CSV table of C-alpha atoms and ligand atoms in Angstrom, one decimal:
chain,number,residue,atom,x,y,z
A,11,MET,CA,5.7,-28.5,-2.9
A,12,PRO,CA,4.9,-25.2,-1.2
A,13,PHE,CA,5.7,-24.6,2.4
A,14,LYS,CA,2.9,-25.4,4.8
A,15,ASP,CA,4.1,-22.9,7.5
A,16,LEU,CA,7.0,-20.8,8.7
A,17,ARG,CA,8.5,-23.8,10.5
A,18,GLU,CA,8.9,-25.8,7.3
A,19,PHE,CA,10.5,-22.7,5.6
A,20,ILE,CA,12.9,-22.2,8.4
A,21,ALA,CA,14.0,-25.8,8.2
A,22,ARG,CA,14.6,-25.5,4.5
A,23,LEU,CA,16.6,-22.2,4.9
A,24,GLU,CA,18.8,-23.9,7.4
A,25,LYS,CA,19.4,-26.9,5.1
A,26,GLU,CA,20.4,-24.4,2.3
A,27,GLY,CA,22.9,-22.6,4.6
A,28,GLN,CA,20.6,-19.5,4.7
A,29,LEU,CA,19.7,-19.6,8.4
A,30,LYS,CA,21.7,-19.8,11.6
A,31,ARG,CA,20.3,-20.8,14.9
A,32,ILE,CA,21.6,-18.6,17.8
A,33,LYS,CA,21.3,-20.3,21.2
A,34,GLU,CA,23.0,-17.5,23.2
A,35,GLU,CA,20.6,-15.2,25.0
A,36,VAL,CA,20.0,-12.1,22.9
A,37,ASP,CA,18.2,-8.9,24.0
A,38,TRP,CA,15.1,-7.7,22.1
A,39,ASN,CA,16.3,-4.2,22.9
A,40,LEU,CA,18.7,-3.4,20.0
A,41,GLU,CA,20.8,-6.6,20.1
A,42,ALA,CA,18.6,-8.7,17.8
A,43,GLY,CA,18.4,-5.7,15.5
A,44,ALA,CA,22.2,-5.2,15.5
A,45,ILE,CA,22.9,-8.8,14.8
A,46,THR,CA,20.3,-8.9,11.9
A,47,ARG,CA,21.7,-5.7,10.4
A,48,ARG,CA,25.2,-7.0,10.3
A,49,ALA,CA,24.1,-10.3,8.9
A,50,LEU,CA,22.2,-8.5,6.1
A,51,GLU,CA,25.1,-6.2,5.3
A,52,GLU,CA,27.5,-9.1,5.1
A,53,ASN,CA,25.0,-11.3,3.3
A,54,LEU,CA,25.3,-13.9,6.1
A,55,PRO,CA,22.6,-16.5,6.9
A,56,ALA,CA,19.4,-15.1,8.6
A,57,PRO,CA,19.7,-15.2,12.4
A,58,TYR,CA,17.2,-17.3,14.3
A,59,PHE,CA,17.1,-16.3,17.9
A,60,GLN,CA,16.3,-19.1,20.3
A,61,LYS,CA,16.6,-17.3,23.6
A,62,ILE,CA,15.3,-13.8,24.0
A,63,LYS,CA,16.1,-11.9,27.2
A,64,GLY,CA,13.1,-11.8,29.6
A,65,TYR,CA,11.1,-14.3,27.6
A,66,PRO,CA,10.4,-17.9,28.3
A,67,ALA,CA,12.0,-20.8,26.4
A,68,GLY,CA,10.1,-21.5,23.2
A,69,TYR,CA,9.4,-17.8,22.4
A,70,GLU,CA,11.8,-17.6,19.4
A,71,MET,CA,12.4,-15.0,16.7
A,72,ALA,CA,13.2,-15.4,13.0
A,73,SER,CA,14.8,-12.4,11.4
A,74,GLY,CA,15.8,-11.4,7.9
A,75,ILE,CA,14.2,-14.5,6.4
A,76,LEU,CA,13.7,-13.1,2.9
A,77,GLY,CA,16.8,-10.9,3.2
A,78,ASN,CA,18.4,-11.8,-0.1
A,79,ILE,CA,17.4,-12.9,-3.6
A,80,GLN,CA,18.4,-16.6,-2.8
A,81,ARG,CA,15.9,-16.7,0.0
A,82,VAL,CA,13.2,-15.3,-2.2
A,83,ALA,CA,14.0,-18.0,-4.7
A,84,ILE,CA,13.7,-20.7,-2.0
A,85,ALA,CA,10.4,-19.2,-0.8
A,86,MET,CA,9.2,-19.6,-4.4
A,87,ASP,CA,10.4,-23.2,-4.3
A,88,MET,CA,13.0,-22.6,-7.0
A,89,ALA,CA,16.7,-23.2,-7.0
A,90,PRO,CA,18.5,-20.8,-4.7
A,91,ASP,CA,20.9,-19.7,-7.4
A,92,ALA,CA,18.1,-19.1,-10.1
A,93,PRO,CA,18.9,-15.8,-11.9
A,94,VAL,CA,16.7,-13.0,-10.8
A,95,LYS,CA,15.4,-12.5,-14.3
A,96,GLU,CA,14.0,-16.1,-14.1
A,97,LEU,CA,12.4,-15.3,-10.8
A,98,ILE,CA,10.7,-12.2,-12.2
A,99,GLU,CA,9.3,-14.1,-15.3
A,100,GLU,CA,8.2,-17.1,-13.1
A,101,TYR,CA,6.5,-14.7,-10.7
A,102,LEU,CA,4.6,-13.1,-13.6
A,103,LYS,CA,3.5,-16.5,-14.9
A,104,ARG,CA,2.3,-17.7,-11.5
A,105,LYS,CA,0.5,-14.5,-10.4
A,106,ASP,CA,-1.6,-14.7,-13.5
A,107,LYS,CA,-3.1,-17.9,-12.3
A,108,PRO,CA,-4.6,-17.0,-8.9
A,109,ILE,CA,-6.0,-19.7,-6.6
A,110,LYS,CA,-8.8,-18.8,-4.1
A,111,PRO,CA,-8.1,-19.7,-0.5
A,112,VAL,CA,-10.0,-22.4,1.4
A,113,MET,CA,-11.6,-22.1,4.8
A,114,VAL,CA,-10.6,-24.6,7.6
A,115,LYS,CA,-12.0,-25.1,11.1
A,116,ASP,CA,-9.0,-26.6,12.9
A,117,ALA,CA,-6.1,-24.2,12.8
A,118,PRO,CA,-2.7,-24.3,14.6
A,119,CYS,CA,-3.0,-20.5,15.1
A,120,LYS,CA,-5.8,-21.2,17.5
A,121,GLU,CA,-3.8,-23.3,19.9
A,122,ASN,CA,-4.0,-20.4,22.4
A,123,ILE,CA,-6.8,-18.0,22.4
A,124,LEU,CA,-6.3,-14.9,24.6
A,125,LYS,CA,-9.0,-12.4,25.3
A,126,GLY,CA,-9.5,-9.5,27.8
A,127,ASP,CA,-6.5,-8.9,30.1
A,128,ARG,CA,-4.7,-12.0,28.7
A,129,ALA,CA,-4.5,-10.4,25.2
A,130,ASP,CA,-1.2,-8.8,26.0
A,131,LEU,CA,1.2,-7.7,23.2
A,132,LEU,CA,4.2,-7.7,25.5
A,133,LYS,CA,3.8,-11.5,25.8
A,134,PHE,CA,5.9,-11.5,22.6
A,135,PRO,CA,9.5,-10.4,22.2
A,136,VAL,CA,8.6,-7.2,20.3
A,137,PRO,CA,12.0,-5.7,19.3
A,138,MET,CA,13.5,-2.3,19.6
A,139,ILE,CA,15.2,-2.5,16.2
A,140,HIS,CA,17.4,0.6,15.8
A,141,GLU,CA,18.7,3.1,18.3
A,142,GLY,CA,16.5,6.2,17.9
A,143,ASP,CA,13.4,4.4,16.7
A,144,GLY,CA,10.2,5.8,18.2
A,145,GLY,CA,9.4,2.6,20.0
A,146,ARG,CA,9.4,-1.2,19.8
A,147,TYR,CA,8.1,-2.4,16.4
A,148,LEU,CA,5.5,-5.2,16.5
A,149,GLY,CA,5.0,-5.5,12.8
A,150,THR,CA,8.0,-5.4,10.4
A,151,TRP,CA,7.5,-8.8,8.6
A,152,HIS,CA,3.9,-9.8,8.7
A,153,ILE,CA,0.5,-9.4,7.0
A,154,THR,CA,-2.0,-6.6,7.8
A,155,VAL,CA,-5.4,-7.8,6.9
A,156,SER,CA,-8.4,-5.5,6.3
A,157,LYS,CA,-11.7,-5.5,4.3
A,158,GLU,CA,-13.1,-2.8,2.1
A,159,PRO,CA,-16.0,-1.2,4.0
A,160,GLY,CA,-19.3,-2.3,2.4
A,161,GLY,CA,-17.5,-4.7,0.1
A,162,ASP,CA,-15.9,-8.2,-0.1
A,163,TRP,CA,-12.4,-7.2,-1.1
A,164,VAL,CA,-9.8,-8.3,1.5
A,165,ASN,CA,-6.4,-6.6,1.3
A,166,TRP,CA,-3.1,-7.9,2.6
A,167,GLY,CA,-0.5,-5.3,3.1
A,168,MET,CA,2.7,-5.0,5.1
A,169,TYR,CA,2.7,-1.7,7.0
A,170,ARG,CA,4.9,-1.0,9.9
A,171,HIS,CA,3.3,-1.3,13.4
A,172,MET,CA,4.9,0.5,16.4
A,173,LEU,CA,3.9,-0.7,19.8
A,174,HIS,CA,2.2,1.9,22.0
A,175,ASP,CA,1.5,-0.4,25.0
A,176,SER,CA,0.3,-3.9,25.8
A,177,LYS,CA,-3.1,-3.3,24.2
A,178,SER,CA,-2.5,-0.9,21.2
A,179,PHE,CA,-0.2,-0.3,18.3
A,180,ALA,CA,0.2,2.1,15.4
A,181,ILE,CA,0.0,1.7,11.6
A,182,LEU,CA,1.8,3.6,8.9
A,183,ALA,CA,0.1,3.3,5.5
A,184,PRO,CA,-0.1,6.5,3.6
A,185,PRO,CA,-2.1,6.8,0.2
A,186,PRO,CA,-1.8,5.2,-2.3
A,187,LYS,CA,-1.5,2.1,-0.1
A,188,HIS,CA,-4.7,0.1,-0.1
A,189,PHE,CA,-5.2,0.2,3.6
A,190,ALA,CA,-5.3,4.0,3.4
A,191,LEU,CA,-7.8,3.9,0.5
A,192,MET,CA,-10.0,1.5,2.5
A,193,MET,CA,-9.9,3.8,5.6
A,194,GLU,CA,-10.9,6.7,3.4
A,195,LYS,CA,-14.1,4.9,2.3
A,196,ALA,CA,-15.8,4.9,5.7
A,197,PRO,CA,-13.9,7.4,7.9
A,198,ALA,CA,-16.7,7.5,10.5
A,199,LYS,CA,-16.8,3.8,11.1
A,200,PRO,CA,-14.4,1.5,13.0
A,201,MET,CA,-12.0,-0.4,10.8
A,202,GLU,CA,-11.2,-4.0,11.7
A,203,VAL,CA,-7.6,-5.1,11.4
A,204,ALA,CA,-5.9,-8.4,11.8
A,205,LEU,CA,-2.1,-8.5,12.2
A,206,VAL,CA,-0.7,-11.9,11.2
A,207,ILE,CA,2.9,-12.7,12.3
A,208,GLY,CA,4.9,-15.7,11.1
A,209,THR,CA,3.3,-17.2,8.0
A,210,GLU,CA,4.6,-19.5,5.3
A,211,PRO,CA,6.9,-17.3,3.2
A,212,ILE,CA,4.7,-16.6,0.1
A,213,SER,CA,1.8,-15.1,2.1
A,214,SER,CA,4.1,-12.4,3.8
A,215,PHE,CA,5.8,-11.9,0.5
A,216,CYS,CA,2.5,-11.2,-1.2
A,217,ALA,CA,1.5,-8.7,1.6
A,218,CYS,CA,4.4,-6.5,0.4
A,219,THR,CA,3.8,-6.8,-3.3
A,220,PRO,CA,1.9,-4.1,-5.2
A,221,MET,CA,-1.3,-5.7,-6.6
A,222,PRO,CA,-3.9,-3.6,-8.4
A,223,TYR,CA,-6.9,-2.1,-6.5
A,224,GLY,CA,-9.5,-4.7,-5.8
A,225,VAL,CA,-7.2,-7.7,-6.1
A,226,SER,CA,-6.9,-9.9,-3.0
A,227,GLU,CA,-3.3,-10.8,-2.3
A,228,VAL,CA,-4.4,-14.1,-0.8
A,229,ASP,CA,-5.6,-15.3,-4.2
A,230,VAL,CA,-2.2,-14.4,-5.8
A,231,ALA,CA,-0.4,-16.1,-2.9
A,232,GLY,CA,-2.4,-19.3,-3.8
A,233,GLY,CA,-1.2,-18.9,-7.4
A,234,LEU,CA,2.4,-18.4,-6.5
A,235,ARG,CA,2.3,-21.4,-4.2
A,236,GLY,CA,0.4,-23.5,-6.6
A,237,GLU,CA,-1.9,-24.4,-3.7
A,238,PRO,CA,-4.6,-22.5,-1.9
A,239,VAL,CA,-3.8,-20.7,1.3
A,240,GLU,CA,-5.8,-22.1,4.2
A,241,LEU,CA,-7.7,-19.5,6.2
A,242,VAL,CA,-9.6,-19.5,9.5
A,243,GLN,CA,-12.2,-17.1,10.9
A,244,CYS,CA,-11.0,-14.6,13.5
A,245,GLU,CA,-12.5,-14.8,17.1
A,246,THR,CA,-13.7,-11.2,17.6
A,247,ILE,CA,-13.7,-9.6,14.1
A,248,ASP,CA,-15.1,-10.4,10.7
A,249,LEU,CA,-11.8,-11.2,9.0
A,250,THR,CA,-10.1,-14.5,8.1
A,251,VAL,CA,-6.4,-15.2,8.6
A,252,PRO,CA,-3.8,-17.9,7.5
A,253,ALA,CA,-4.5,-21.0,9.6
A,254,THR,CA,-0.8,-21.9,10.1
A,255,ALA,CA,0.3,-18.5,11.3
A,256,GLU,CA,2.3,-18.2,14.4
A,257,ILE,CA,0.5,-15.2,16.0
A,258,VAL,CA,-2.7,-13.4,15.1
A,259,ILE,CA,-3.6,-10.1,16.7
A,260,GLU,CA,-7.2,-9.0,16.2
A,261,GLY,CA,-8.1,-5.3,16.6
A,262,GLU,CA,-9.9,-2.2,15.4
A,263,ILE,CA,-9.2,1.4,14.5
A,264,ARG,CA,-11.8,3.8,15.9
A,265,PRO,CA,-12.6,7.0,14.1
A,266,GLY,CA,-10.3,9.9,15.0
A,267,ASP,CA,-8.1,7.7,17.3
A,268,MET,CA,-4.6,8.9,16.5
A,269,LYS,CA,-1.3,8.9,18.4
A,270,ASP,CA,2.3,9.8,17.6
A,271,GLU,CA,4.2,7.1,15.7
A,272,GLY,CA,7.8,6.9,14.5
A,273,PRO,CA,10.4,7.7,13.5
A,274,PHE,CA,11.8,4.4,12.3
A,275,GLY,CA,15.0,3.3,10.5
A,276,GLU,CA,13.7,2.5,7.0
A,277,TYR,CA,14.3,0.6,3.8
A,278,THR,CA,15.9,3.7,2.2
A,279,GLY,CA,18.9,3.2,4.6
A,280,TYR,CA,18.0,6.2,6.7
A,281,ARG,CA,15.7,7.4,9.4
A,282,SER,CA,14.3,10.4,7.7
A,283,GLU,CA,10.7,11.3,8.7
A,284,GLN,CA,9.3,12.9,11.8
A,285,ARG,CA,7.2,11.4,14.5
A,286,ARG,CA,3.6,12.1,13.6
A,287,PRO,CA,0.1,11.3,14.8
A,288,ARG,CA,-1.1,8.1,13.0
A,289,PRO,CA,-4.1,5.7,13.5
A,290,VAL,CA,-4.1,3.5,16.6
A,291,VAL,CA,-5.2,-0.2,16.4
A,292,ARG,CA,-6.9,-1.3,19.7
A,293,VAL,CA,-6.4,-5.0,20.5
A,294,LYS,CA,-9.5,-7.2,21.0
A,295,ALA,CA,-7.9,-10.7,21.0
A,296,ILE,CA,-4.7,-12.6,20.3
A,297,THR,CA,-4.4,-16.2,19.2
A,298,HIS,CA,-1.1,-18.0,18.8
A,299,ARG,CA,0.5,-21.4,18.2
A,300,ASN,CA,2.3,-23.1,21.0
A,301,ASN,CA,5.9,-21.9,21.1
A,302,PRO,CA,5.1,-19.0,18.7
A,303,ILE,CA,7.9,-17.8,16.4
A,304,PHE,CA,8.0,-14.0,16.1
A,305,THR,CA,9.3,-12.6,12.8
A,306,MET,CA,11.1,-9.3,12.3
A,307,SER,CA,13.0,-7.5,9.7
A,308,CYS,CA,15.7,-4.9,10.3
A,309,MET,CA,15.3,-2.3,7.6
A,310,GLY,CA,18.3,-0.1,6.8
A,311,VAL,CA,21.1,0.2,4.2
A,312,PRO,CA,20.1,-2.3,1.5
A,313,VAL,CA,19.9,-5.2,0.8
A,314,ASP,CA,17.2,-6.4,3.3
A,315,GLU,CA,13.8,-8.0,2.9
A,316,SER,CA,12.2,-5.1,1.2
A,317,ALA,CA,15.0,-4.7,-1.3
A,318,ALA,CA,15.2,-8.5,-2.1
A,319,ALA,CA,11.4,-9.0,-2.3
A,320,PHE,CA,10.9,-5.9,-4.3
A,321,ALA,CA,13.6,-6.8,-6.8
A,322,VAL,CA,11.4,-9.7,-7.8
A,323,CYS,CA,7.8,-8.5,-7.3
A,324,LYS,CA,8.1,-4.8,-8.1
A,325,SER,CA,10.3,-5.4,-11.1
A,326,ALA,CA,7.7,-7.9,-12.3
A,327,SER,CA,4.8,-5.4,-11.7
A,328,PHE,CA,6.6,-2.6,-13.6
A,329,LEU,CA,7.4,-5.0,-16.4
A,330,ASP,CA,3.8,-6.2,-16.6
A,331,GLU,CA,2.6,-2.6,-16.7
A,332,LEU,CA,5.1,-1.7,-19.5
A,333,ARG,CA,4.2,-4.7,-21.6
A,334,SER,CA,0.5,-4.1,-21.1
A,335,LYS,CA,1.0,-0.7,-22.8
A,336,GLY,CA,2.6,-2.5,-25.8
A,337,LEU,CA,6.0,-1.0,-25.2
A,338,PRO,CA,8.8,-3.2,-26.6
A,339,VAL,CA,10.6,-3.7,-23.3
A,340,THR,CA,12.8,-6.8,-22.7
A,341,GLY,CA,13.4,-6.5,-19.0
A,342,ALA,CA,13.0,-4.4,-15.9
A,343,TYR,CA,14.9,-4.4,-12.6
A,344,LEU,CA,14.3,-2.5,-9.4
A,345,VAL,CA,17.9,-2.4,-8.3
A,346,PRO,CA,18.0,-3.8,-4.7
A,347,GLU,CA,21.0,-1.6,-3.8
A,348,GLY,CA,19.0,1.4,-4.9
A,349,ALA,CA,16.4,1.3,-2.1
A,350,SER,CA,13.5,1.0,-4.5
A,351,HIS,CA,14.3,4.4,-6.0
A,352,VAL,CA,15.6,3.3,-9.3
A,353,LEU,CA,14.2,1.0,-12.0
A,354,VAL,CA,16.4,-0.1,-15.0
A,355,VAL,CA,14.4,-0.9,-18.1
A,356,SER,CA,15.8,-2.5,-21.3
A,357,THR,CA,14.0,-2.0,-24.5
A,358,LYS,CA,14.1,-2.0,-28.3
A,359,VAL,CA,14.2,1.5,-29.8
A,360,PRO,CA,11.5,1.8,-32.5
A,361,TYR,CA,10.9,5.5,-32.3
A,362,TYR,CA,12.0,8.8,-30.8
A,363,ASN,CA,12.1,9.1,-26.9
A,364,ILE,CA,11.0,5.6,-26.0
A,365,ALA,CA,12.9,6.3,-22.7
A,366,GLY,CA,10.4,9.1,-21.9
A,367,GLU,CA,7.4,6.9,-22.8
A,368,ILE,CA,8.7,4.2,-20.5
A,369,ALA,CA,9.5,6.5,-17.6
A,370,HIS,CA,6.0,8.0,-17.6
A,371,VAL,CA,4.4,4.6,-17.6
A,372,VAL,CA,6.6,3.6,-14.6
A,373,TRP,CA,5.5,6.8,-12.8
A,374,GLY,CA,1.9,6.3,-13.7
A,375,ALA,CA,1.9,2.7,-12.3
A,376,ARG,CA,0.9,1.9,-8.8
A,377,HIS,CA,3.7,2.9,-6.4
A,378,GLY,CA,5.4,4.9,-9.3
A,379,CYS,CA,5.9,7.7,-6.9
A,380,LEU,CA,8.3,5.5,-4.8
A,381,THR,CA,10.6,5.1,-7.8
A,382,PRO,CA,11.6,8.6,-9.0
A,383,VAL,CA,14.6,7.4,-11.0
A,384,VAL,CA,14.3,5.5,-14.3
A,385,ILE,CA,17.3,4.3,-16.3
A,386,VAL,CA,16.5,3.2,-19.9
A,387,VAL,CA,19.0,1.0,-21.7
A,388,GLU,CA,18.9,-0.8,-25.0
A,389,ASP,CA,18.1,-4.5,-25.2
A,390,ASP,CA,21.8,-5.5,-25.6
A,391,VAL,CA,22.2,-4.6,-21.9
A,392,ASP,CA,21.0,-6.9,-19.2
A,393,PRO,CA,19.1,-4.6,-16.7
A,394,CYS,CA,20.0,-7.0,-13.9
A,395,ASN,CA,23.7,-6.7,-14.6
A,396,LEU,CA,24.8,-3.5,-12.9
A,397,LYS,CA,28.2,-3.5,-14.5
A,398,GLN,CA,26.6,-3.4,-17.9
A,399,VAL,CA,24.1,-0.8,-16.8
A,400,PHE,CA,26.7,1.5,-15.4
A,401,HIS,CA,28.8,1.2,-18.5
A,402,ALA,CA,25.9,2.1,-20.7
A,403,MET,CA,25.0,5.1,-18.5
A,404,MET,CA,28.5,6.5,-18.5
A,405,THR,CA,29.0,6.1,-22.3
A,406,LYS,CA,25.6,6.6,-23.9
A,407,CYS,CA,23.7,9.1,-21.7
A,408,HIS,CA,24.4,12.6,-22.9
A,409,PRO,CA,24.6,14.9,-19.8
A,410,TRP,CA,22.2,17.4,-21.3
A,411,ARG,CA,20.1,15.5,-23.9
A,412,GLY,CA,20.0,12.2,-21.9
A,413,ILE,CA,19.2,13.4,-18.4
A,414,ASN,CA,15.6,14.5,-18.3
A,415,LYS,CA,14.4,16.1,-15.1
A,416,ILE,CA,10.7,16.4,-14.1
A,417,GLU,CA,10.7,19.3,-11.7
A,418,HIS,CA,7.2,18.8,-10.2
A,419,ALA,CA,6.0,15.4,-9.1
A,420,LEU,CA,4.3,13.6,-6.3
A,421,ALA,CA,6.8,12.5,-3.7
A,422,TRP,CA,6.8,9.5,-1.4
A,423,PRO,CA,7.3,10.9,2.1
A,424,LEU,CA,10.2,8.5,3.1
A,425,ILE,CA,12.5,9.7,0.3
A,426,PRO,CA,15.6,11.0,2.2
A,427,TRP,CA,16.4,13.9,-0.2
A,428,LEU,CA,13.2,15.7,0.6
A,429,ASN,CA,13.3,18.7,2.9
A,430,ASN,CA,10.8,18.9,5.7
A,431,TYR,CA,8.4,21.2,3.8
A,432,GLU,CA,8.5,18.9,0.7
A,433,ARG,CA,8.0,15.9,2.9
A,434,GLU,CA,4.9,17.3,4.5
A,435,PHE,CA,3.3,18.3,1.2
A,436,ARG,CA,4.8,15.5,-0.8
A,437,ILE,CA,6.4,17.8,-3.3
A,438,GLY,CA,9.0,15.8,-5.3
A,439,ALA,CA,10.9,15.6,-8.5
A,440,ARG,CA,11.9,12.8,-10.9
A,441,VAL,CA,14.6,12.0,-13.5
A,442,TYR,CA,15.1,9.5,-16.3
A,443,PHE,CA,18.3,8.7,-17.9
A,444,ASP,CA,18.1,7.9,-21.6
A,445,CYS,CA,21.0,5.5,-22.3
A,446,THR,CA,19.9,4.7,-25.9
A,447,TRP,CA,21.5,5.9,-29.1
A,448,PRO,CA,19.5,8.7,-30.8
A,449,ILE,CA,17.0,7.5,-33.3
A,450,ASP,CA,18.2,10.0,-36.0
A,451,TRP,CA,21.9,8.9,-36.0
A,452,LYS,CA,22.8,7.0,-39.1
A,453,PRO,CA,23.9,3.3,-38.4
A,454,ALA,CA,27.4,4.2,-39.5
A,455,ASP,CA,27.6,7.0,-36.9
A,456,ILE,CA,26.7,4.7,-34.0
A,457,PRO,CA,29.8,3.8,-32.0
A,458,LYS,CA,30.5,0.1,-32.1
A,459,ARG,CA,30.9,-1.6,-28.7
A,460,MET,CA,34.3,-3.3,-28.3
A,461,SER,CA,33.6,-6.5,-26.5
A,462,PHE,CA,34.8,-10.0,-27.2
A,463,ALA,CA,31.3,-10.9,-28.4
A,464,GLU,CA,31.0,-8.0,-30.7
A,465,ALA,CA,34.4,-6.9,-31.9
A,466,TYR,CA,35.7,-10.0,-33.6
A,467,PRO,CA,34.6,-12.3,-36.5
A,468,GLU,CA,33.1,-15.7,-35.6
A,469,ASP,CA,36.1,-17.7,-36.8
A,470,VAL,CA,38.6,-15.6,-34.8
A,471,LYS,CA,36.5,-16.0,-31.7
A,472,LYS,CA,36.3,-19.8,-32.3
A,473,LYS,CA,40.0,-20.0,-32.5
A,474,ALA,CA,40.5,-17.9,-29.4
A,475,LEU,CA,38.1,-20.1,-27.5
A,476,ALA,CA,40.1,-23.2,-28.6
A,477,ILE,CA,43.2,-21.6,-27.0
A,478,TRP,CA,41.3,-21.4,-23.8
A,479,GLU,CA,40.4,-25.0,-23.9
A,480,LYS,CA,43.9,-26.1,-24.8
A,481,TYR,CA,45.6,-24.2,-22.0
A,482,GLY,CA,42.8,-24.5,-19.5
A,483,TYR,CA,42.7,-20.8,-18.6
B,525,LIG,C1,9.5,-5.1,5.6
B,525,LIG,C2,8.6,-4.1,4.9
B,525,LIG,C3,8.0,-3.1,5.6
B,525,LIG,C4,7.1,-2.2,5.0
B,525,LIG,N1,6.6,-1.2,5.7
B,525,LIG,C5,5.7,-0.4,5.2
B,525,LIG,C6,5.0,0.7,5.9
B,525,LIG,O1,5.3,0.9,7.1
B,525,LIG,N2,4.1,1.5,5.3
B,525,LIG,C7,3.8,1.3,4.0
B,525,LIG,O2,3.0,2.0,3.4
B,525,LIG,N3,4.4,0.3,3.2
B,525,LIG,C8,5.3,-0.5,3.8
B,525,LIG,N4,5.9,-1.5,3.0
B,525,LIG,C9,5.6,-1.6,1.6
B,525,LIG,C10,4.2,-2.3,1.4
B,525,LIG,O3,4.1,-3.5,2.1
B,525,LIG,C11,3.9,-2.5,0.0
B,525,LIG,O4,3.9,-1.2,-0.7
B,525,LIG,C12,2.6,-3.2,-0.3
B,525,LIG,O5,2.3,-3.3,-1.7
B,525,LIG,C13,1.4,-2.5,0.4
B,525,LIG,O6,0.2,-3.3,0.2
B,525,LIG,P1,-1.0,-2.7,-0.7
B,525,LIG,O7,-0.4,-2.6,-2.1
B,525,LIG,O8,-2.0,-3.7,-0.6
B,525,LIG,O9,-1.3,-1.3,-0.2
B,525,LIG,C14,6.8,-2.4,3.7
B,525,LIG,C15,7.4,-3.4,3.0
B,525,LIG,C16,8.3,-4.3,3.6
B,525,LIG,C17,8.9,-5.4,2.8
B,526,LIG,MN1,-3.3,-4.6,-2.0
């Protein structure tokens, strides 16, 4: 059964030992961030803050709730220890059966409707997440809802939102993000935005997954849940939002309204870009549940929410794209420890330079520019097993033939190895590592791998395994 709301998911995480309630008073100013960061780095349960300094009882905060692969598995209603390969294939199966949302009239997110002066963003414990961030961040685990100007396509994204003041906040969504493409369609008109905080887990997960242009993430969320998402109409703008959300902020971006945003400690594990003018969202209304639960994530050195969620949804999208081109790939894994920068692909090798074919499909896919490193291994290597991948890389990748550098390529501005000039103009580079044996080597010339599975005849292995059983070691 899919989770109805965030509260049900929190209860399940706690039952699985993946969430810890913290009753002690914690400061929104850096303390909640520091506790979350350490919990993520040590792979400890997600911290659930029950008393936030300066905020009334009942204003609680959940942090790091999809901060490892196990929590993503729980969100998908699968066994917490399901192998990530299974999660990727299950995700692909379910996302191909989207379910349209249903509209409801009575919605928990309308328990409190705040307009005018009462619509105050500081009512919520918006955290200062890292020392040196450009401000308190209102949106770090949420849904940003927008509609294509002149069309029906509704997009859900997850784009960071820095608080400017009690009535306005920023958005960071550079092209090719869908929000940016929607803004470009009608630059002279106001753009309505709903910021939804505290949803059941799949809706927020879908907001950070790379769907194709024109696809509504809410339909895919329905497919992944196996049940439609329930939506309700906003109060002051023409958008709909998940009915069981904890907090909904309604607002609009006016043409030319820009203000400095950032910097921010990011999913790459660094704070690496400059403060820059970015669009401002002006608040029109806020609605929230009684005792609203705020959600945050503390990006930084992986693994955190982006790394864990992307290891499933982005691996799946790349795999889908490669398969759709008829390439004989057997697996793909966006390595969580690699900050979204590296995709490992396993494949059969039917012809020359399959590694190059694969790498270019990856880079041509949506969000390809965020993943400048591609490692291609043969199908006897599990791309999700980093020990196997590293061994293949160190033994099969020729330092000159196997490492292929692309000197000129579109960069993603958050990549830490860019200098300031490259970051500004998005001038990047890419590389793929070909860890396959050359197609023109005779079978007899190919080195034979010396593993238990491959270096012994079956009868010897059988006898050896019998020894194991007999001595119990
Ligand atoms: C916690 C978290 C924070 C994110 N913050 C941003 C952000 O500030 N800007 C951005 O462009 N993408 C951000 N992303 C990635 C986008 O959510 C992701 O690329 C998503 O596919 C965007 O939606 P779209 O494909 O509809 O454009 C973030 C992802 C996560 C998990
Ligand atoms: Mn989208």
